[in-house]
Short mmCIF file of C-alpha atoms in Angstrom, two decimals:
data_model
loop_
_atom_site.label_atom_id
_atom_site.label_comp_id
_atom_site.label_asym_id
_atom_site.label_seq_id
_atom_site.Cartn_x
_atom_site.Cartn_y
_atom_site.Cartn_z
CA MET T 1012 0.00 0.00 0.00
CA THR T 1013 1.36 3.41 -0.96
CA GLN T 1014 -1.30 5.37 0.90
CA SER T 1015 1.06 8.02 2.23
CA THR T 1016 2.62 8.90 -1.09
CA GLU T 1017 -0.36 8.67 -3.41
CA THR T 1018 -1.28 11.84 -5.28
CA THR T 1019 -4.50 10.80 -7.07
CA SER T 1020 -7.51 11.58 -4.87
CA TYR T 1021 -10.88 9.87 -5.14
CA LYS T 1022 -12.22 13.19 -6.43
CA ASP T 1023 -9.72 13.11 -9.32
CA ILE T 1024 -10.90 9.61 -10.16
CA LYS T 1025 -14.55 10.65 -10.03
CA GLN T 1026 -13.82 13.49 -12.48
CA THR T 1027 -11.92 11.18 -14.82
CA VAL T 1028 -14.68 8.56 -14.80
CA LEU T 1029 -17.38 11.20 -15.34
CA GLY T 1030 -15.34 12.64 -18.20
CA ARG T 1031 -15.20 9.24 -19.91
CA ILE T 1032 -18.97 8.84 -19.51
CA ARG T 1033 -19.67 12.37 -20.79
CA SER T 1034 -17.39 11.96 -23.79
CA GLY T 1035 -19.10 8.71 -24.74
CA GLU T 1036 -15.90 6.66 -24.27
CA TRP T 1037 -17.85 4.65 -21.68
CA ARG T 1038 -21.44 4.36 -23.02
CA PRO T 1039 -24.48 3.40 -20.88
CA ASP T 1040 -24.26 -0.27 -19.79
CA THR T 1041 -20.48 -0.43 -20.42
CA LEU T 1042 -18.76 -2.71 -17.90
CA LEU T 1043 -15.93 -0.84 -16.14
CA PRO T 1044 -12.49 -2.41 -15.61
CA ASN T 1045 -12.20 -3.99 -12.16
CA GLU T 1046 -10.98 -1.95 -9.19
CA GLU T 1047 -7.52 -3.52 -9.12
CA ASP T 1048 -6.91 -2.59 -12.77
CA LEU T 1049 -8.22 0.93 -12.24
CA ALA T 1050 -5.96 1.32 -9.18
CA VAL T 1051 -2.96 0.42 -11.37
CA GLU T 1052 -4.10 2.77 -14.14
CA PHE T 1053 -4.65 5.69 -11.74
CA SER T 1054 -1.58 4.90 -9.58
CA CYS T 1055 -3.59 4.86 -6.38
CA THR T 1056 -4.89 2.39 -3.82
CA ARG T 1057 -7.89 0.17 -4.35
CA THR T 1058 -9.52 1.96 -1.37
CA THR T 1059 -9.40 5.21 -3.32
CA VAL T 1060 -10.88 3.65 -6.47
CA ASN T 1061 -13.53 1.97 -4.34
CA ARG T 1062 -14.58 5.25 -2.74
CA ALA T 1063 -14.79 7.05 -6.12
CA LEU T 1064 -16.90 4.30 -7.70
CA ARG T 1065 -19.16 3.95 -4.69
CA GLU T 1066 -19.89 7.68 -4.61
CA LEU T 1067 -20.57 7.71 -8.37
CA ALA T 1068 -22.95 4.80 -7.81
CA GLU T 1069 -24.69 6.67 -4.96
CA GLU T 1070 -24.99 9.66 -7.27
CA GLY T 1071 -26.61 7.45 -9.88
CA PHE T 1072 -23.93 7.45 -12.59
CA LEU T 1073 -22.85 3.84 -12.06
CA GLU T 1074 -24.62 0.62 -11.14
CA ARG T 1075 -22.77 -1.88 -8.98
CA ARG T 1076 -23.76 -5.53 -8.68
CA ARG T 1077 -22.04 -7.93 -6.31
CA LYS T 1078 -20.83 -10.43 -8.92
CA ALA T 1079 -21.54 -8.65 -12.19
CA GLY T 1080 -19.19 -5.70 -11.59
CA THR T 1081 -19.76 -2.00 -12.17
CA ARG T 1082 -21.55 -0.58 -15.21
CA VAL T 1083 -22.44 2.86 -16.50
CA SER T 1084 -26.07 3.62 -15.60
CA SER T 1085 -28.49 3.79 -18.48
CA ALA T 1086 -30.97 6.01 -16.61
CA PRO T 1087 -29.20 8.07 -13.97
CA GLN T 1088 -31.22 8.13 -10.73
CA ARG T 1089 -30.39 10.95 -8.41
CA GLN T 1090 -30.39 10.73 -4.65
CA ALA T 1091 -31.31 13.76 -2.61
CA ARG T 1092 -29.82 13.98 0.85
CA PHE T 1093 -31.17 16.12 3.60
CA THR T 1094 -29.39 16.51 6.89
CA ILE T 1095 -32.03 16.47 9.60
CA PRO T 1096 -30.77 18.87 12.24
CA LEU T 1097 -32.19 19.57 15.66
CA VAL T 1098 -34.58 22.50 15.29
CA ARG T 1099 -32.34 24.56 17.61
CA ASP T 1100 -29.38 24.05 15.24
CA GLU T 1101 -31.54 24.87 12.20
CA VAL T 1102 -32.68 28.19 13.72
CA GLU T 1103 -29.17 29.11 14.87
CA ALA T 1104 -27.65 28.21 11.47
CA MET T 1105 -29.93 30.89 9.96
CA GLY T 1106 -28.65 33.41 12.48
CA GLY T 1107 -31.80 33.40 14.65
CA THR T 1108 -32.03 33.21 18.41
CA TYR T 1109 -33.75 29.95 19.29
CA ARG T 1110 -36.49 29.83 21.88
CA TYR T 1111 -38.51 26.82 22.99
CA ALA T 1112 -41.92 26.98 24.65
CA LEU T 1113 -43.90 24.08 26.09
CA VAL T 1114 -47.61 24.26 25.30
CA SER T 1115 -48.83 21.11 27.06
CA ALA T 1116 -47.57 17.71 28.25
CA LEU T 1117 -50.08 15.10 29.40
CA ALA T 1118 -49.96 11.36 30.06
CA GLU T 1119 -52.98 9.67 28.48
CA THR T 1120 -54.22 6.45 26.92
CA ALA T 1121 -53.06 6.38 23.28
CA PRO T 1122 -55.88 7.59 21.02
CA GLU T 1123 -57.24 4.91 18.67
CA TRP T 1124 -55.64 6.32 15.52
CA LEU T 1125 -52.22 6.41 17.22
CA ALA T 1126 -52.53 2.90 18.69
CA ALA T 1127 -53.40 1.60 15.22
CA ARG T 1128 -50.63 3.59 13.54
CA LEU T 1129 -47.87 2.44 15.91
CA ALA T 1130 -49.26 -1.09 16.44
CA LEU T 1131 -49.75 -0.47 20.18
CA THR T 1132 -51.67 -2.81 22.48
CA PRO T 1133 -55.11 -1.32 23.29
CA GLY T 1134 -54.83 0.76 26.46
CA GLN T 1135 -51.09 1.48 26.14
CA ARG T 1136 -50.24 4.90 27.52
CA VAL T 1137 -48.36 7.79 25.94
CA VAL T 1138 -47.13 11.22 26.93
CA HIS T 1139 -48.59 13.79 24.52
CA VAL T 1140 -46.37 16.88 24.20
CA ARG T 1141 -47.23 20.01 22.23
CA CYS T 1142 -44.59 22.72 21.96
CA MET T 1143 -43.41 25.68 19.90
CA HIS T 1144 -40.02 26.55 18.47
CA TYR T 1145 -39.30 30.21 17.74
CA SER T 1146 -36.59 32.05 15.82
CA ASP T 1147 -36.17 35.56 17.30
CA ASN T 1148 -39.73 35.19 18.71
CA THR T 1149 -41.10 34.52 15.21
CA PRO T 1150 -42.97 31.20 14.99
CA PHE T 1151 -40.73 28.62 13.32
CA GLN T 1152 -42.29 25.23 14.07
CA PHE T 1153 -45.18 23.74 16.02
CA GLU T 1154 -44.47 20.22 17.26
CA ASP T 1155 -47.15 17.69 18.18
CA ARG T 1156 -45.60 14.54 19.64
CA TRP T 1157 -46.58 11.32 21.37
CA ILE T 1158 -44.05 9.21 23.32
CA VAL T 1159 -44.85 5.58 24.22
CA ILE T 1160 -44.36 5.19 27.97
CA ASP T 1161 -43.70 1.41 27.87
CA SER T 1162 -40.82 2.03 25.44
CA VAL T 1163 -39.28 4.92 27.41
CA PRO T 1164 -40.49 4.69 31.03
CA GLN T 1165 -38.28 7.65 32.07
CA VAL T 1166 -40.57 9.94 30.06
CA GLU T 1167 -42.97 10.16 33.01
CA GLN T 1168 -40.28 11.98 35.00
CA ALA T 1169 -39.10 14.23 32.13
CA ASP T 1170 -39.56 17.99 32.56
CA PHE T 1171 -40.53 19.25 29.12
CA SER T 1172 -40.78 22.82 30.33
CA ALA T 1173 -36.99 22.82 30.55
CA ILE T 1174 -36.03 20.79 27.46
CA GLY T 1175 -37.79 20.02 24.19
CA PRO T 1176 -39.01 16.43 23.72
CA ASN T 1177 -36.78 15.86 20.68
CA GLU T 1178 -33.59 16.95 22.46
CA TRP T 1179 -34.65 14.87 25.49
CA LEU T 1180 -35.22 11.78 23.31
CA VAL T 1181 -31.90 12.21 21.47
CA GLN T 1182 -30.13 12.19 24.85
CA THR T 1183 -32.20 9.34 26.27
CA VAL T 1184 -32.59 6.93 23.31
CA PRO T 1185 -30.21 8.19 20.64
CA PHE T 1186 -30.09 5.05 18.51
CA THR T 1187 -33.36 4.54 16.76
CA ASN T 1188 -34.80 3.57 13.40
CA VAL T 1189 -36.66 6.41 11.80
CA GLU T 1190 -39.39 6.71 9.17
CA LEU T 1191 -39.62 10.27 7.90
CA SER T 1192 -42.29 11.77 5.64
CA PHE T 1193 -42.78 15.18 4.13
CA LEU T 1194 -46.27 16.32 3.19
CA ALA T 1195 -48.48 19.37 2.85
CA SER T 1196 -51.20 19.83 5.45
CA ARG T 1197 -53.79 22.47 6.19
CA ALA T 1198 -53.69 24.85 9.15
CA ASP T 1199 -56.64 24.28 11.48
CA ALA T 1200 -57.63 27.05 13.89
CA THR T 1201 -55.20 25.96 16.63
CA LEU T 1202 -52.23 25.59 14.29
CA ALA T 1203 -53.08 28.88 12.55
CA GLY T 1204 -52.89 30.58 15.94
CA PHE T 1205 -49.52 29.11 16.91
CA LEU T 1206 -47.92 29.67 13.50
CA ASP T 1207 -49.61 33.05 12.92
CA VAL T 1208 -51.08 32.08 9.54
CA THR T 1209 -54.62 32.21 8.18
CA GLU T 1210 -56.78 29.17 8.94
CA GLY T 1211 -56.76 26.82 5.95
CA GLU T 1212 -53.29 27.88 4.75
CA PRO T 1213 -50.97 25.14 3.42
CA VAL T 1214 -48.35 24.11 5.99
CA PHE T 1215 -45.20 22.15 5.13
CA THR T 1216 -45.16 19.19 7.50
CA ALA T 1217 -42.59 16.59 8.50
CA GLU T 1218 -43.74 13.43 10.26
CA ARG T 1219 -41.36 11.11 12.07
CA ILE T 1220 -41.91 7.73 13.66
CA THR T 1221 -39.00 6.18 15.55
CA TRP T 1222 -38.45 2.68 16.89
CA LEU T 1223 -35.88 1.32 19.32
CA GLN T 1224 -35.07 -2.27 18.45
CA GLY T 1225 -38.55 -2.79 17.01
CA GLN T 1226 -40.46 -1.03 19.82
CA PRO T 1227 -42.32 2.15 18.77
CA VAL T 1228 -40.88 5.10 20.67
CA THR T 1229 -42.51 8.22 19.30
CA LEU T 1230 -44.57 9.81 16.55
CA ALA T 1231 -44.02 13.52 15.91
CA LYS T 1232 -45.75 15.91 13.55
CA MET T 1233 -43.73 19.06 12.89
CA TYR T 1234 -45.58 21.94 11.24
CA PHE T 1235 -43.40 24.70 9.74
CA ALA T 1236 -44.22 28.37 9.47
CA ALA T 1237 -45.33 29.97 6.19
CA GLY T 1238 -42.74 30.07 3.43
CA TYR T 1239 -40.64 27.20 4.81
CA ARG T 1240 -38.76 25.19 2.18
CA MET T 1241 -36.53 22.19 2.61
CA THR T 1242 -33.74 22.57 0.07
CA THR T 1243 -30.79 20.46 -1.00
CA ARG T 1244 -28.29 20.39 -3.84
CA LEU T 1245 -27.42 17.23 -5.74
CA MET Q 1155 -4.51 -8.18 0.89
CA THR Q 1156 -6.67 -11.15 1.85
CA GLN Q 1157 -9.82 -9.84 0.19
CA SER Q 1158 -10.95 -13.17 -1.24
CA THR Q 1159 -10.82 -15.07 2.04
CA GLU Q 1160 -12.08 -12.46 4.49
CA THR Q 1161 -15.19 -13.37 6.46
CA THR Q 1162 -15.90 -10.14 8.36
CA SER Q 1163 -18.21 -7.90 6.31
CA TYR Q 1164 -18.47 -4.14 6.68
CA LYS Q 1165 -21.94 -4.74 8.10
CA ASP Q 1166 -20.48 -6.90 10.88
CA ILE Q 1167 -18.06 -4.11 11.70
CA LYS Q 1168 -20.83 -1.52 11.74
CA GLN Q 1169 -22.78 -3.68 14.20
CA THR Q 1170 -19.74 -4.16 16.43
CA VAL Q 1171 -18.92 -0.44 16.46
CA LEU Q 1172 -22.56 0.49 17.16
CA GLY Q 1173 -22.63 -2.08 19.96
CA ARG Q 1174 -19.60 -0.47 21.60
CA ILE Q 1175 -21.21 2.97 21.33
CA ARG Q 1176 -24.55 1.73 22.70
CA SER Q 1177 -22.91 -0.10 25.61
CA GLY Q 1178 -20.97 3.01 26.57
CA GLU Q 1179 -17.59 1.34 25.94
CA TRP Q 1180 -16.97 4.13 23.38
CA ARG Q 1181 -18.52 7.33 24.85
CA PRO Q 1182 -19.32 10.48 22.83
CA ASP Q 1183 -16.10 12.22 21.67
CA THR Q 1184 -14.01 9.04 22.15
CA LEU Q 1185 -11.25 8.81 19.52
CA LEU Q 1186 -11.47 5.47 17.68
CA PRO Q 1187 -8.38 3.35 16.96
CA ASN Q 1188 -7.01 4.01 13.47
CA GLU Q 1189 -8.25 1.98 10.50
CA GLU Q 1190 -5.13 -0.16 10.25
CA ASP Q 1191 -5.46 -1.27 13.90
CA LEU Q 1192 -9.19 -1.95 13.49
CA ALA Q 1193 -8.47 -4.01 10.35
CA VAL Q 1194 -6.07 -6.17 12.38
CA GLU Q 1195 -8.55 -6.49 15.25
CA PHE Q 1196 -11.43 -7.47 12.93
CA SER Q 1197 -9.24 -9.63 10.64
CA CYS Q 1198 -10.36 -7.80 7.54
CA THR Q 1199 -9.03 -5.35 4.98
CA ARG Q 1200 -8.67 -1.64 5.57
CA THR Q 1201 -11.15 -1.12 2.70
CA THR Q 1202 -13.79 -2.94 4.72
CA VAL Q 1203 -13.09 -0.94 7.89
CA ASN Q 1204 -13.11 2.25 5.84
CA ARG Q 1205 -16.52 1.48 4.35
CA ALA Q 1206 -18.03 0.65 7.75
CA LEU Q 1207 -16.70 3.84 9.38
CA ARG Q 1208 -17.69 6.03 6.45
CA GLU Q 1209 -21.26 4.72 6.49
CA LEU Q 1210 -21.48 5.21 10.26
CA ALA Q 1211 -20.25 8.77 9.74
CA GLU Q 1212 -22.84 9.34 7.00
CA GLU Q 1213 -25.47 7.99 9.39
CA GLY Q 1214 -24.31 10.47 12.02
CA PHE Q 1215 -22.82 8.11 14.60
CA LEU Q 1216 -19.18 9.07 13.97
CA GLU Q 1217 -17.40 12.27 13.06
CA ARG Q 1218 -14.39 12.03 10.78
CA ARG Q 1219 -11.81 14.78 10.43
CA ARG Q 1220 -8.97 14.63 7.95
CA LYS Q 1221 -6.10 14.81 10.46
CA ALA Q 1222 -7.85 14.40 13.81
CA GLY Q 1223 -9.19 10.89 13.15
CA THR Q 1224 -12.62 9.43 13.84
CA ARG Q 1225 -14.63 10.17 16.98
CA VAL Q 1226 -17.99 9.10 18.38
CA SER Q 1227 -20.54 11.85 17.63
CA SER Q 1228 -21.80 13.78 20.61
CA ALA Q 1229 -25.04 14.85 18.89
CA PRO Q 1230 -25.96 12.35 16.20
CA GLN Q 1231 -27.16 14.15 13.06
CA ARG Q 1232 -29.19 12.03 10.73
CA GLN Q 1233 -29.18 12.24 6.98
CA ALA Q 1234 -32.32 11.48 5.07
CA ARG Q 1235 -31.89 10.21 1.53
CA PHE Q 1236 -34.55 10.30 -1.09
CA THR Q 1237 -34.12 8.67 -4.44
CA ILE Q 1238 -35.59 11.02 -7.02
CA PRO Q 1239 -37.11 8.75 -9.66
CA LEU Q 1240 -38.61 9.68 -12.98
CA VAL Q 1241 -42.33 10.15 -12.42
CA ARG Q 1242 -43.01 7.24 -14.78
CA ASP Q 1243 -40.92 4.92 -12.59
CA GLU Q 1244 -42.59 6.22 -9.44
CA VAL Q 1245 -46.07 5.48 -10.80
CA GLU Q 1246 -45.06 2.06 -12.11
CA ALA Q 1247 -43.34 1.14 -8.81
CA MET Q 1248 -46.73 1.61 -7.11
CA GLY Q 1249 -48.33 -0.74 -9.64
CA GLY Q 1250 -50.08 2.00 -11.63
CA THR Q 1251 -50.21 2.42 -15.39
CA TYR Q 1252 -48.41 5.63 -16.27
CA ARG Q 1253 -49.88 8.09 -18.73
CA TYR Q 1254 -48.43 11.43 -19.82
CA ALA Q 1255 -50.45 14.28 -21.30
CA LEU Q 1256 -49.10 17.53 -22.72
CA VAL Q 1257 -51.18 20.55 -21.76
CA SER Q 1258 -49.22 23.30 -23.53
CA ALA Q 1259 -45.73 24.07 -24.87
CA LEU Q 1260 -44.90 27.60 -25.96
CA ALA Q 1261 -41.70 29.50 -26.72
CA GLU Q 1262 -41.79 32.91 -25.02
CA THR Q 1263 -39.63 35.61 -23.49
CA ALA Q 1264 -38.79 34.57 -19.93
CA PRO Q 1265 -41.21 36.25 -17.50
CA GLU Q 1266 -39.52 38.76 -15.16
CA TRP Q 1267 -39.73 36.58 -12.06
CA LEU Q 1268 -38.07 33.67 -13.92
CA ALA Q 1269 -35.33 35.85 -15.46
CA ALA Q 1270 -34.52 37.16 -11.98
CA ARG Q 1271 -34.68 33.70 -10.38
CA LEU Q 1272 -32.36 32.05 -12.92
CA ALA Q 1273 -30.12 35.10 -13.46
CA LEU Q 1274 -31.09 35.32 -17.16
CA THR Q 1275 -30.26 38.24 -19.41
CA PRO Q 1276 -33.37 40.38 -20.03
CA GLY Q 1277 -35.13 39.13 -23.14
CA GLN Q 1278 -33.75 35.58 -23.00
CA ARG Q 1279 -36.25 33.09 -24.33
CA VAL Q 1280 -37.63 29.91 -22.78
CA VAL Q 1281 -39.94 27.08 -23.73
CA HIS Q 1282 -42.77 26.89 -21.20
CA VAL Q 1283 -44.20 23.37 -20.90
CA ARG Q 1284 -47.22 22.40 -18.82
CA CYS Q 1285 -48.11 18.71 -18.59
CA MET Q 1286 -49.90 16.09 -16.52
CA HIS Q 1287 -48.77 12.71 -15.23
CA TYR Q 1288 -51.47 10.15 -14.45
CA SER Q 1289 -51.52 6.83 -12.62
CA ASP Q 1290 -54.33 4.67 -14.02
CA ASN Q 1291 -55.95 7.91 -15.27
CA THR Q 1292 -55.96 9.34 -11.74
CA PRO Q 1293 -54.11 12.68 -11.49
CA PHE Q 1294 -50.67 12.09 -10.00
CA GLN Q 1295 -48.65 15.22 -10.76
CA PHE Q 1296 -49.01 18.52 -12.60
CA GLU Q 1297 -45.70 19.80 -13.97
CA ASP Q 1298 -45.03 23.45 -14.83
CA ARG Q 1299 -41.59 23.83 -16.44
CA TRP Q 1300 -39.46 26.43 -18.20
CA ILE Q 1301 -36.44 25.43 -20.32
CA VAL Q 1302 -33.83 28.05 -21.28
CA ILE Q 1303 -33.42 27.96 -25.07
CA ASP Q 1304 -29.87 29.38 -25.10
CA SER Q 1305 -28.75 26.54 -22.78
CA VAL Q 1306 -30.49 23.76 -24.75
CA PRO Q 1307 -31.12 25.01 -28.32
CA GLN Q 1308 -32.50 21.60 -29.38
CA VAL Q 1309 -35.55 22.27 -27.20
CA GLU Q 1310 -37.15 24.27 -30.02
CA GLN Q 1311 -37.36 21.07 -32.10
CA ALA Q 1312 -38.51 18.80 -29.24
CA ASP Q 1313 -41.96 17.23 -29.56
CA PHE Q 1314 -43.38 17.30 -26.04
CA SER Q 1315 -46.59 15.66 -27.14
CA ALA Q 1316 -44.61 12.44 -27.53
CA ILE Q 1317 -42.23 12.60 -24.54
CA GLY Q 1318 -42.35 14.43 -21.21
CA PRO Q 1319 -39.91 17.33 -20.78
CA ASN Q 1320 -38.12 15.68 -17.86
CA GLU Q 1321 -37.45 12.45 -19.78
CA TRP Q 1322 -36.38 14.52 -22.79
CA LEU Q 1323 -33.96 16.57 -20.65
CA VAL Q 1324 -32.49 13.48 -18.97
CA GLN Q 1325 -31.69 12.08 -22.43
CA THR Q 1326 -30.44 15.38 -23.82
CA VAL Q 1327 -28.45 16.90 -20.91
CA PRO Q 1328 -28.12 14.12 -18.35
CA PHE Q 1329 -25.29 15.62 -16.29
CA THR Q 1330 -26.52 18.63 -14.40
CA ASN Q 1331 -26.29 20.26 -11.02
CA VAL Q 1332 -29.61 20.32 -9.26
CA GLU Q 1333 -31.17 22.39 -6.50
CA LEU Q 1334 -34.25 20.68 -5.12
CA SER Q 1335 -36.80 22.10 -2.68
CA PHE Q 1336 -39.89 20.69 -1.06
CA LEU Q 1337 -42.64 23.02 0.07
CA ALA Q 1338 -46.40 23.26 0.60
CA SER Q 1339 -48.35 25.39 -1.86
CA ARG Q 1340 -51.99 26.21 -2.42
CA ALA Q 1341 -54.12 24.95 -5.31
CA ASP Q 1342 -55.31 27.81 -7.50
CA ALA Q 1343 -58.30 27.27 -9.79
CA THR Q 1344 -56.21 25.85 -12.67
CA LEU Q 1345 -54.22 23.47 -10.49
CA ALA Q 1346 -57.37 22.40 -8.62
CA GLY Q 1347 -58.88 21.43 -11.97
CA PHE Q 1348 -55.91 19.39 -13.15
CA LEU Q 1349 -55.35 17.64 -9.80
CA ASP Q 1350 -59.08 17.25 -9.06
CA VAL Q 1351 -58.88 18.92 -5.64
CA THR Q 1352 -60.78 21.81 -4.10
CA GLU Q 1353 -59.40 25.27 -4.83
CA GLY Q 1354 -57.24 26.42 -1.91
CA GLU Q 1355 -56.25 22.87 -0.84
CA PRO Q 1356 -52.65 22.34 0.29
CA VAL Q 1357 -50.51 20.73 -2.42
CA PHE Q 1358 -47.15 19.07 -1.78
CA THR Q 1359 -44.72 20.67 -4.22
CA ALA Q 1360 -41.21 19.89 -5.41
CA GLU Q 1361 -39.23 22.57 -7.18
CA ARG Q 1362 -36.08 21.83 -9.17
CA ILE Q 1363 -33.59 24.13 -10.82
CA THR Q 1364 -30.83 22.53 -12.88
CA TRP Q 1365 -27.63 23.92 -14.34
CA LEU Q 1366 -25.24 22.55 -16.92
CA GLN Q 1367 -21.71 23.73 -16.20
CA GLY Q 1368 -23.03 26.90 -14.59
CA GLN Q 1369 -25.69 27.67 -17.26
CA PRO Q 1370 -29.30 27.56 -16.04
CA VAL Q 1371 -31.15 24.82 -17.94
CA THR Q 1372 -34.60 24.53 -16.40
CA LEU Q 1373 -36.89 25.38 -13.52
CA ALA Q 1374 -39.71 22.92 -12.80
CA LYS Q 1375 -42.55 23.06 -10.31
CA MET Q 1376 -44.12 19.68 -9.67
CA TYR Q 1377 -47.46 19.67 -7.87
CA PHE Q 1378 -48.56 16.34 -6.40
CA ALA Q 1379 -52.10 15.07 -6.00
CA ALA Q 1380 -53.88 15.08 -2.62
CA GLY Q 1381 -52.47 12.76 0.02
CA TYR Q 1382 -48.99 12.53 -1.53
CA ARG Q 1383 -46.17 11.93 0.96
CA MET Q 1384 -42.48 11.63 0.33
CA THR Q 1385 -41.21 8.99 2.73
CA THR Q 1386 -37.82 7.57 3.61
CA ARG Q 1387 -36.31 5.38 6.32
CA LEU Q 1388 -33.07 6.26 8.06
#
């Protein structure tokens, strides 16, 4: 391995490979040389070739199959990536001063729709937290969240007037599986009040369900203020 | 290199590393052993260790710095990935029969808001295409798109009654930079008609701008039918 002296970076290799695809030297469905041969050609390690090809595959330019090798994609599929920050970090990254406000936190029997949605046993209890996130006292996000008590028994002692339920969960059960959806919903009277929009206005909404080793932990609906956009470059 | 005989996969290594983080053996901010030492410990190649650590970093569990090595994240940040398929593939993946319908395609001077948005020279011309995408004849998406003629002169000869503008662009200028946003918008009378929703209803909207080597190529607004959600697991 000549790791310490190599001068070809994986970015150089990505550019070279993309250039060959663009120029038509490597047409769609062309089988690429194997990684060892490319490492020799580019005078670099196989690790470097591997990283370049894997990123090009993630970006949709190549298709990699375990035994069949790496081919040029015929129909490039693009992957969009969004970093999901804590709302505090999102507000501060835009230069705002973050403020959190608890609206309500109540232990209750899971409502029927939630029990069905999370596959809870009838009668299982949840803590229902509603809270607001502000940027410079301007409404940024209204959060409506249910936390399953059997999955996180400590939640009954949590003080959500001092810390938001998402930050509390990240500290308490950081390693979860997440299902995340984006959708457009409609401001009802309550939401319109909290977000300071007209009733009936479209509201960009993110919905998250998280599980800890198969147990449902929480469902959260996050409603963003007017004009919010989730943007990425790819 | 013992690549062909190794039995420890990068997935095994990911599980082992996650286990050490979960158990508290490796606390937040702990510096991990270097990749060479981990490769020896796990009896695998450095490529395999590298892949495992990189994926764990992409998933937010580790932080990697060029010179400072790899540490356990103190505040795990999650990345959501969405594959952005062609609308035809999205409809077919749900078992629907895809149908495309052109609504209108007109060459015109770029409207002021578009010229400003894409940094066009005043008077630059665009082809404005409006079209519908159906799943089993049910409205799926209304697409409102502008293509900059100077960036893609062939667009004046394109027949958008036969092929959708997105498929045409992917074939014609496949390698572009993309900015993608998700937002909630409101159905005006026209959109309500095409999507078969009530005027004023919230509509999940994706907006894409693409550039080819710095030249603006197209801006597209894609309005999805009622109930659409964009979902991913992370």
